[in-house]
Amino acid sequence: MPCPSSPILFLALCSTRQEARKEERMPGYRVPSDYSQEPPRHPSLRINAKEPFNAEPLRCNLLESYITTVDMFYKRNHGPIPLVDNIDRYRVVINGLIENSREFSMAEIRSLPKYNVTATLQCAGNRRTAMSKVKTVKGVGWDVCALGNAVWGGAKLSDVLEWIGIPKLTAVTSLGGKHVEFVSVDQCKEEKGGPYKASIPLSQATNPLADVLLAYEMNGEVLNRDHGYPLRVIVPGVIGARSVKWLDCINIIEEESQGFFMQKDYKMFPPSVNWDNIVWSSRRPQMDFPVQSAICSLEDVDVVKQGKTTVRGYAVSGGGRGIERVDLSIDGGKTWIEASRYQRRDVPYVSDDIQSDKWAWVLFEATVNLPPYAEIVVKAVDVAANVQPESVEEIWNLRGVLNTSWHRVRVRNASLPIASSNL
């Protein structure tokens, strides 16, 4: 059916359609009303919120491999996990400011060329706990492991949109569509029981080099429930909040999505803004993630054996920008050495080389001789010479997002008495 040219009429029809699909319990889908039918999770995960379930791996488990296992990949949810009762009935709908709307089955999505994209997803709230130590913030208390690196398999969104008549590298449709909105089937309290939704620019969605996927596989296996079964969006290089899971429909719209998580969350405010003077419309929704790094082989306060110590961790930047350098200090940032960087051990990492995974994290390590007491600091630099800010105070914000300040850990030699420690 042709889409109405009036944006107001279109939004009204979309709302009506989504309500109708909810009444049908979404073809093939069922959204539990409580948390009694949650999927199993690995017992070693650090649970930051039980209902809805939000958890991350321990630091010692995160870097066991370059590709994060499904069990160890962080879980970020806003409500009960949807169930698929009948995959043959499942459909994703594309409509909006286009000539004709279209429904796709999983078989049709799978009939398109399949691409595997290695990409790191990172929650915008990663390292929020450290920010909250400066001043209270609102949100799930993540440590440094609210991210993971996986091989996502699926159809490129640019191919799917071309299939319905939107050419590649299109920025505006003939009816004025400039953004692509992804709508989930899950029900969020922030949306007053409505679905999670987010959007990206149409120019990004139709660009094959942006590698935006409608993904149905993770690490070569069918997506599990926690990670969006049967179909999710993967938007490489941006905060994880835009990679919508449990996909219901895709809307081609004139403006950015007006959903809660685009308009009243995941925005970067200066330290001067508080809950009394905040104006959400004054800031754009966050997309690309800034350059980030963290130490994972040590806790924030730790004890090590005497002798040489190998410090390991990750570094990653948004927008497909590679990591040019990882700097490590054992004296609180007074002097620095350069850590070695790698992705796959048997392939030399060059930040802008075609063999490197541009959407993926880089792992680093450096072997150092620690003094009796040390403050170890890490900071990364990407190919655009963006570098992490030194202090968390200068980027503090009331939602505790995008904490990319230097990561610091303090250690003492295990042979020394705790009483004499200055940790």
PDB file of N, CA and C in Angstrom, residues 43-122:
ATOM      1  N   PRO A  43      26.755 -18.220  34.847  1.00  0.00           N
ATOM      2  CA  PRO A  43      26.765 -17.867  36.279  1.00  0.00           C
ATOM      3  C   PRO A  43      27.890 -16.914  36.683  1.00  0.00           C
ATOM      4  N   SER A  44      28.927 -16.767  35.855  1.00  0.00           N
ATOM      5  CA  SER A  44      30.041 -15.905  36.257  1.00  0.00           C
ATOM      6  C   SER A  44      29.803 -14.434  35.928  1.00  0.00           C
ATOM      7  N   LEU A  45      28.727 -14.107  35.229  1.00  0.00           N
ATOM      8  CA  LEU A  45      28.475 -12.715  34.871  1.00  0.00           C
ATOM      9  C   LEU A  45      28.244 -11.855  36.111  1.00  0.00           C
ATOM     10  N   ARG A  46      28.710 -10.635  36.033  1.00  0.00           N
ATOM     11  CA  ARG A  46      28.467  -9.664  37.105  1.00  0.00           C
ATOM     12  C   ARG A  46      27.118  -9.009  36.829  1.00  0.00           C
ATOM     13  N   ILE A  47      26.138  -9.275  37.670  1.00  0.00           N
ATOM     14  CA  ILE A  47      24.773  -8.781  37.454  1.00  0.00           C
ATOM     15  C   ILE A  47      24.649  -7.378  38.036  1.00  0.00           C
ATOM     16  N   ASN A  48      24.331  -6.428  37.183  1.00  0.00           N
ATOM     17  CA  ASN A  48      24.161  -5.037  37.609  1.00  0.00           C
ATOM     18  C   ASN A  48      22.693  -4.677  37.826  1.00  0.00           C
ATOM     19  N   ALA A  49      21.798  -5.412  37.225  1.00  0.00           N
ATOM     20  CA  ALA A  49      20.358  -5.255  37.444  1.00  0.00           C
ATOM     21  C   ALA A  49      19.706  -6.579  37.066  1.00  0.00           C
ATOM     22  N   LYS A  50      18.837  -7.067  37.907  1.00  0.00           N
ATOM     23  CA  LYS A  50      18.252  -8.388  37.675  1.00  0.00           C
ATOM     24  C   LYS A  50      17.002  -8.308  36.815  1.00  0.00           C
ATOM     25  N   GLU A  51      16.150  -7.319  37.039  1.00  0.00           N
ATOM     26  CA  GLU A  51      14.904  -7.177  36.275  1.00  0.00           C
ATOM     27  C   GLU A  51      14.708  -5.710  35.906  1.00  0.00           C
ATOM     28  N   PRO A  52      14.926  -5.339  34.654  1.00  0.00           N
ATOM     29  CA  PRO A  52      15.408  -6.159  33.534  1.00  0.00           C
ATOM     30  C   PRO A  52      16.864  -6.546  33.710  1.00  0.00           C
ATOM     31  N   PHE A  53      17.256  -7.626  33.041  1.00  0.00           N
ATOM     32  CA  PHE A  53      18.572  -8.214  33.250  1.00  0.00           C
ATOM     33  C   PHE A  53      19.647  -7.417  32.534  1.00  0.00           C
ATOM     34  N   ASN A  54      20.623  -6.951  33.300  1.00  0.00           N
ATOM     35  CA  ASN A  54      21.764  -6.230  32.755  1.00  0.00           C
ATOM     36  C   ASN A  54      23.014  -6.760  33.437  1.00  0.00           C
ATOM     37  N   ALA A  55      23.953  -7.268  32.651  1.00  0.00           N
ATOM     38  CA  ALA A  55      25.124  -7.916  33.240  1.00  0.00           C
ATOM     39  C   ALA A  55      26.311  -7.812  32.301  1.00  0.00           C
ATOM     40  N   GLU A  56      27.498  -7.932  32.883  1.00  0.00           N
ATOM     41  CA  GLU A  56      28.746  -7.877  32.126  1.00  0.00           C
ATOM     42  C   GLU A  56      29.682  -8.956  32.643  1.00  0.00           C
ATOM     43  N   PRO A  57      30.658  -9.378  31.829  1.00  0.00           N
ATOM     44  CA  PRO A  57      31.620 -10.364  32.319  1.00  0.00           C
ATOM     45  C   PRO A  57      32.600  -9.738  33.296  1.00  0.00           C
ATOM     46  N   LEU A  58      33.294 -10.574  34.036  1.00  0.00           N
ATOM     47  CA  LEU A  58      34.385 -10.103  34.873  1.00  0.00           C
ATOM     48  C   LEU A  58      35.541  -9.679  33.966  1.00  0.00           C
ATOM     49  N   ARG A  59      36.366  -8.780  34.449  1.00  0.00           N
ATOM     50  CA  ARG A  59      37.504  -8.310  33.650  1.00  0.00           C
ATOM     51  C   ARG A  59      38.385  -9.463  33.201  1.00  0.00           C
ATOM     52  N   CYS A  60      38.623 -10.415  34.093  1.00  0.00           N
ATOM     53  CA  CYS A  60      39.523 -11.517  33.765  1.00  0.00           C
ATOM     54  C   CYS A  60      38.970 -12.405  32.665  1.00  0.00           C
ATOM     55  N   ASN A  61      37.656 -12.362  32.445  1.00  0.00           N
ATOM     56  CA  ASN A  61      37.036 -13.188  31.406  1.00  0.00           C
ATOM     57  C   ASN A  61      36.875 -12.482  30.069  1.00  0.00           C
ATOM     58  N   LEU A  62      36.869 -11.144  30.088  1.00  0.00           N
ATOM     59  CA  LEU A  62      36.530 -10.406  28.874  1.00  0.00           C
ATOM     60  C   LEU A  62      37.535 -10.630  27.751  1.00  0.00           C
ATOM     61  N   LEU A  63      38.826 -10.677  28.092  1.00  0.00           N
ATOM     62  CA  LEU A  63      39.852 -10.738  27.059  1.00  0.00           C
ATOM     63  C   LEU A  63      40.394 -12.143  26.837  1.00  0.00           C
ATOM     64  N   GLU A  64      39.576 -13.151  27.117  1.00  0.00           N
ATOM     65  CA  GLU A  64      40.019 -14.519  26.873  1.00  0.00           C
ATOM     66  C   GLU A  64      40.210 -14.781  25.389  1.00  0.00           C
ATOM     67  N   SER A  65      39.550 -14.012  24.539  1.00  0.00           N
ATOM     68  CA  SER A  65      39.725 -14.149  23.099  1.00  0.00           C
ATOM     69  C   SER A  65      39.357 -12.842  22.417  1.00  0.00           C
ATOM     70  N   TYR A  66      39.880 -12.660  21.218  1.00  0.00           N
ATOM     71  CA  TYR A  66      39.575 -11.462  20.425  1.00  0.00           C
ATOM     72  C   TYR A  66      38.086 -11.393  20.113  1.00  0.00           C
ATOM     73  N   ILE A  67      37.491 -12.544  19.771  1.00  0.00           N
ATOM     74  CA  ILE A  67      36.049 -12.619  19.544  1.00  0.00           C
ATOM     75  C   ILE A  67      35.390 -13.021  20.861  1.00  0.00           C
ATOM     76  N   THR A  68      34.513 -12.180  21.348  1.00  0.00           N
ATOM     77  CA  THR A  68      33.840 -12.430  22.630  1.00  0.00           C
ATOM     78  C   THR A  68      32.809 -13.535  22.466  1.00  0.00           C
ATOM     79  N   THR A  69      32.852 -14.521  23.320  1.00  0.00           N
ATOM     80  CA  THR A  69      31.846 -15.588  23.250  1.00  0.00           C
ATOM     81  C   THR A  69      30.474 -15.026  23.587  1.00  0.00           C
ATOM     82  N   VAL A  70      29.452 -15.693  23.117  1.00  0.00           N
ATOM     83  CA  VAL A  70      28.082 -15.232  23.357  1.00  0.00           C
ATOM     84  C   VAL A  70      27.794 -15.170  24.853  1.00  0.00           C
ATOM     85  N   ASP A  71      28.258 -16.167  25.611  1.00  0.00           N
ATOM     86  CA  ASP A  71      28.025 -16.199  27.058  1.00  0.00           C
ATOM     87  C   ASP A  71      28.641 -15.003  27.763  1.00  0.00           C
ATOM     88  N   MET A  72      29.830 -14.564  27.272  1.00  0.00           N
ATOM     89  CA  MET A  72      30.556 -13.485  27.935  1.00  0.00           C
ATOM     90  C   MET A  72      30.249 -12.110  27.349  1.00  0.00           C
ATOM     91  N   PHE A  73      29.389 -12.032  26.378  1.00  0.00           N
ATOM     92  CA  PHE A  73      29.013 -10.747  25.788  1.00  0.00           C
ATOM     93  C   PHE A  73      28.018 -10.055  26.714  1.00  0.00           C
ATOM     94  N   TYR A  74      28.239  -8.773  26.973  1.00  0.00           N
ATOM     95  CA  TYR A  74      27.397  -8.077  27.948  1.00  0.00           C
ATOM     96  C   TYR A  74      25.926  -8.122  27.545  1.00  0.00           C
ATOM     97  N   LYS A  75      25.042  -8.113  28.529  1.00  0.00           N
ATOM     98  CA  LYS A  75      23.595  -8.179  28.303  1.00  0.00           C
ATOM     99  C   LYS A  75      22.983  -6.845  28.721  1.00  0.00           C
ATOM    100  N   ARG A  76      22.317  -6.177  27.775  1.00  0.00           N
ATOM    101  CA  ARG A  76      21.686  -4.893  28.058  1.00  0.00           C
ATOM    102  C   ARG A  76      20.228  -4.975  27.657  1.00  0.00           C
ATOM    103  N   ASN A  77      19.336  -4.907  28.635  1.00  0.00           N
ATOM    104  CA  ASN A  77      17.909  -5.062  28.369  1.00  0.00           C
ATOM    105  C   ASN A  77      17.094  -4.000  29.086  1.00  0.00           C
ATOM    106  N   HIS A  78      15.893  -3.752  28.563  1.00  0.00           N
ATOM    107  CA  HIS A  78      14.995  -2.764  29.152  1.00  0.00           C
ATOM    108  C   HIS A  78      13.654  -3.365  29.579  1.00  0.00           C
ATOM    109  N   GLY A  79      13.497  -4.664  29.394  1.00  0.00           N
ATOM    110  CA  GLY A  79      12.253  -5.320  29.768  1.00  0.00           C
ATOM    111  C   GLY A  79      12.412  -6.826  29.634  1.00  0.00           C
ATOM    112  N   PRO A  80      11.316  -7.591  29.794  1.00  0.00           N
ATOM    113  CA  PRO A  80      11.380  -9.046  29.619  1.00  0.00           C
ATOM    114  C   PRO A  80      11.833  -9.404  28.203  1.00  0.00           C
ATOM    115  N   ILE A  81      12.551 -10.516  28.073  1.00  0.00           N
ATOM    116  CA  ILE A  81      13.082 -10.944  26.779  1.00  0.00           C
ATOM    117  C   ILE A  81      11.959 -11.567  25.947  1.00  0.00           C
ATOM    118  N   PRO A  82      11.733 -11.067  24.719  1.00  0.00           N
ATOM    119  CA  PRO A  82      10.673 -11.634  23.876  1.00  0.00           C
ATOM    120  C   PRO A  82      10.918 -13.103  23.530  1.00  0.00           C
ATOM    121  N   LEU A  83       9.819 -13.779  23.196  1.00  0.00           N
ATOM    122  CA  LEU A  83       9.856 -15.176  22.780  1.00  0.00           C
ATOM    123  C   LEU A  83       9.327 -15.284  21.350  1.00  0.00           C
ATOM    124  N   VAL A  84       9.882 -16.191  20.582  1.00  0.00           N
ATOM    125  CA  VAL A  84       9.385 -16.472  19.236  1.00  0.00           C
ATOM    126  C   VAL A  84       8.671 -17.814  19.269  1.00  0.00           C
ATOM    127  N   ASP A  85       7.369 -17.785  19.028  1.00  0.00           N
ATOM    128  CA  ASP A  85       6.580 -19.011  19.042  1.00  0.00           C
ATOM    129  C   ASP A  85       6.581 -19.709  17.683  1.00  0.00           C
ATOM    130  N   ASN A  86       6.666 -18.908  16.604  1.00  0.00           N
ATOM    131  CA  ASN A  86       6.565 -19.476  15.260  1.00  0.00           C
ATOM    132  C   ASN A  86       7.403 -18.644  14.307  1.00  0.00           C
ATOM    133  N   ILE A  87       8.613 -19.111  14.019  1.00  0.00           N
ATOM    134  CA  ILE A  87       9.517 -18.341  13.174  1.00  0.00           C
ATOM    135  C   ILE A  87       8.971 -18.190  11.759  1.00  0.00           C
ATOM    136  N   ASP A  88       8.142 -19.126  11.307  1.00  0.00           N
ATOM    137  CA  ASP A  88       7.574 -19.029   9.958  1.00  0.00           C
ATOM    138  C   ASP A  88       6.578 -17.880   9.834  1.00  0.00           C
ATOM    139  N   ARG A  89       6.010 -17.443  10.956  1.00  0.00           N
ATOM    140  CA  ARG A  89       5.055 -16.335  10.925  1.00  0.00           C
ATOM    141  C   ARG A  89       5.724 -14.983  11.115  1.00  0.00           C
ATOM    142  N   TYR A  90       6.972 -15.013  11.554  1.00  0.00           N
ATOM    143  CA  TYR A  90       7.665 -13.752  11.834  1.00  0.00           C
ATOM    144  C   TYR A  90       7.844 -12.931  10.566  1.00  0.00           C
ATOM    145  N   ARG A  91       7.597 -11.630  10.666  1.00  0.00           N
ATOM    146  CA  ARG A  91       7.783 -10.698   9.570  1.00  0.00           C
ATOM    147  C   ARG A  91       8.375  -9.393  10.111  1.00  0.00           C
ATOM    148  N   VAL A  92       9.275  -8.804   9.327  1.00  0.00           N
ATOM    149  CA  VAL A  92       9.718  -7.446   9.612  1.00  0.00           C
ATOM    150  C   VAL A  92       9.148  -6.571   8.517  1.00  0.00           C
ATOM    151  N   VAL A  93       8.603  -5.430   8.891  1.00  0.00           N
ATOM    152  CA  VAL A  93       7.909  -4.549   7.956  1.00  0.00           C
ATOM    153  C   VAL A  93       8.736  -3.289   7.721  1.00  0.00           C
ATOM    154  N   ILE A  94       8.836  -2.890   6.463  1.00  0.00           N
ATOM    155  CA  ILE A  94       9.479  -1.625   6.109  1.00  0.00           C
ATOM    156  C   ILE A  94       8.427  -0.720   5.493  1.00  0.00           C
ATOM    157  N   ASN A  95       8.231   0.438   6.103  1.00  0.00           N
ATOM    158  CA  ASN A  95       7.227   1.369   5.573  1.00  0.00           C
ATOM    159  C   ASN A  95       7.655   2.804   5.875  1.00  0.00           C
ATOM    160  N   GLY A  96       6.772   3.752   5.603  1.00  0.00           N
ATOM    161  CA  GLY A  96       7.085   5.150   5.879  1.00  0.00           C
ATOM    162  C   GLY A  96       7.079   5.980   4.626  1.00  0.00           C
ATOM    163  N   LEU A  97       8.051   6.864   4.517  1.00  0.00           N
ATOM    164  CA  LEU A  97       8.106   7.809   3.402  1.00  0.00           C
ATOM    165  C   LEU A  97       8.781   7.162   2.192  1.00  0.00           C
ATOM    166  N   ILE A  98       8.114   6.114   1.695  1.00  0.00           N
ATOM    167  CA  ILE A  98       8.536   5.374   0.513  1.00  0.00           C
ATOM    168  C   ILE A  98       7.298   5.088  -0.322  1.00  0.00           C
ATOM    169  N   GLU A  99       7.521   4.686  -1.554  1.00  0.00           N
ATOM    170  CA  GLU A  99       6.389   4.475  -2.465  1.00  0.00           C
ATOM    171  C   GLU A  99       5.518   3.314  -2.029  1.00  0.00           C
ATOM    172  N   ASN A 100       6.143   2.221  -1.581  1.00  0.00           N
ATOM    173  CA  ASN A 100       5.387   1.035  -1.189  1.00  0.00           C
ATOM    174  C   ASN A 100       6.012   0.399   0.039  1.00  0.00           C
ATOM    175  N   SER A 101       5.155   0.004   0.986  1.00  0.00           N
ATOM    176  CA  SER A 101       5.649  -0.717   2.154  1.00  0.00           C
ATOM    177  C   SER A 101       5.824  -2.188   1.784  1.00  0.00           C
ATOM    178  N   ARG A 102       6.580  -2.901   2.632  1.00  0.00           N
ATOM    179  CA  ARG A 102       6.884  -4.289   2.303  1.00  0.00           C
ATOM    180  C   ARG A 102       7.136  -5.081   3.569  1.00  0.00           C
ATOM    181  N   GLU A 103       6.649  -6.311   3.616  1.00  0.00           N
ATOM    182  CA  GLU A 103       6.945  -7.230   4.703  1.00  0.00           C
ATOM    183  C   GLU A 103       7.945  -8.267   4.219  1.00  0.00           C
ATOM    184  N   PHE A 104       8.883  -8.614   5.112  1.00  0.00           N
ATOM    185  CA  PHE A 104       9.884  -9.616   4.783  1.00  0.00           C
ATOM    186  C   PHE A 104       9.837 -10.748   5.800  1.00  0.00           C
ATOM    187  N   SER A 105       9.908 -11.967   5.313  1.00  0.00           N
ATOM    188  CA  SER A 105      10.061 -13.124   6.189  1.00  0.00           C
ATOM    189  C   SER A 105      11.550 -13.369   6.428  1.00  0.00           C
ATOM    190  N   MET A 106      11.866 -14.223   7.382  1.00  0.00           N
ATOM    191  CA  MET A 106      13.267 -14.553   7.609  1.00  0.00           C
ATOM    192  C   MET A 106      13.862 -15.247   6.388  1.00  0.00           C
ATOM    193  N   ALA A 107      13.072 -16.057   5.699  1.00  0.00           N
ATOM    194  CA  ALA A 107      13.570 -16.737   4.502  1.00  0.00           C
ATOM    195  C   ALA A 107      13.976 -15.721   3.443  1.00  0.00           C
ATOM    196  N   GLU A 108      13.197 -14.647   3.300  1.00  0.00           N
ATOM    197  CA  GLU A 108      13.531 -13.634   2.301  1.00  0.00           C
ATOM    198  C   GLU A 108      14.786 -12.851   2.704  1.00  0.00           C
ATOM    199  N   ILE A 109      14.900 -12.525   3.994  1.00  0.00           N
ATOM    200  CA  ILE A 109      16.107 -11.835   4.460  1.00  0.00           C
ATOM    201  C   ILE A 109      17.331 -12.704   4.212  1.00  0.00           C
ATOM    202  N   ARG A 110      17.204 -13.998   4.491  1.00  0.00           N
ATOM    203  CA  ARG A 110      18.323 -14.909   4.314  1.00  0.00           C
ATOM    204  C   ARG A 110      18.660 -15.145   2.839  1.00  0.00           C
ATOM    205  N   SER A 111      17.725 -14.849   1.942  1.00  0.00           N
ATOM    206  CA  SER A 111      17.991 -15.049   0.514  1.00  0.00           C
ATOM    207  C   SER A 111      18.918 -13.977  -0.060  1.00  0.00           C
ATOM    208  N   LEU A 112      19.069 -12.863   0.658  1.00  0.00           N
ATOM    209  CA  LEU A 112      19.976 -11.803   0.216  1.00  0.00           C
ATOM    210  C   LEU A 112      21.418 -12.205   0.503  1.00  0.00           C
ATOM    211  N   PRO A 113      22.383 -11.577  -0.187  1.00  0.00           N
ATOM    212  CA  PRO A 113      23.789 -11.890   0.097  1.00  0.00           C
ATOM    213  C   PRO A 113      24.100 -11.714   1.581  1.00  0.00           C
ATOM    214  N   LYS A 114      24.806 -12.698   2.149  1.00  0.00           N
ATOM    215  CA  LYS A 114      25.140 -12.656   3.563  1.00  0.00           C
ATOM    216  C   LYS A 114      26.527 -12.046   3.753  1.00  0.00           C
ATOM    217  N   TYR A 115      26.648 -11.179   4.727  1.00  0.00           N
ATOM    218  CA  TYR A 115      27.923 -10.561   5.071  1.00  0.00           C
ATOM    219  C   TYR A 115      28.244 -10.861   6.526  1.00  0.00           C
ATOM    220  N   ASN A 116      29.509 -11.065   6.800  1.00  0.00           N
ATOM    221  CA  ASN A 116      29.998 -11.191   8.171  1.00  0.00           C
ATOM    222  C   ASN A 116      30.800  -9.940   8.510  1.00  0.00           C
ATOM    223  N   VAL A 117      30.402  -9.256   9.560  1.00  0.00           N
ATOM    224  CA  VAL A 117      31.059  -8.020   9.980  1.00  0.00           C
ATOM    225  C   VAL A 117      31.527  -8.190  11.427  1.00  0.00           C
ATOM    226  N   THR A 118      32.825  -8.048  11.630  1.00  0.00           N
ATOM    227  CA  THR A 118      33.366  -8.091  12.989  1.00  0.00           C
ATOM    228  C   THR A 118      33.259  -6.694  13.580  1.00  0.00           C
ATOM    229  N   ALA A 119      32.485  -6.566  14.644  1.00  0.00           N
ATOM    230  CA  ALA A 119      32.223  -5.240  15.211  1.00  0.00           C
ATOM    231  C   ALA A 119      32.085  -5.326  16.722  1.00  0.00           C
ATOM    232  N   THR A 120      32.616  -4.319  17.384  1.00  0.00           N
ATOM    233  CA  THR A 120      32.475  -4.175  18.828  1.00  0.00           C
ATOM    234  C   THR A 120      31.253  -3.335  19.136  1.00  0.00           C
ATOM    235  N   LEU A 121      30.385  -3.857  19.974  1.00  0.00           N
ATOM    236  CA  LEU A 121      29.279  -3.066  20.518  1.00  0.00           C
ATOM    237  C   LEU A 121      29.646  -2.648  21.931  1.00  0.00           C
ATOM    238  N   GLN A 122      29.378  -1.397  22.246  1.00  0.00           N
ATOM    239  CA  GLN A 122      29.705  -0.866  23.576  1.00  0.00           C
ATOM    240  C   GLN A 122      28.530  -0.047  24.084  1.00  0.00           C
TER     241      GLN A 122
END
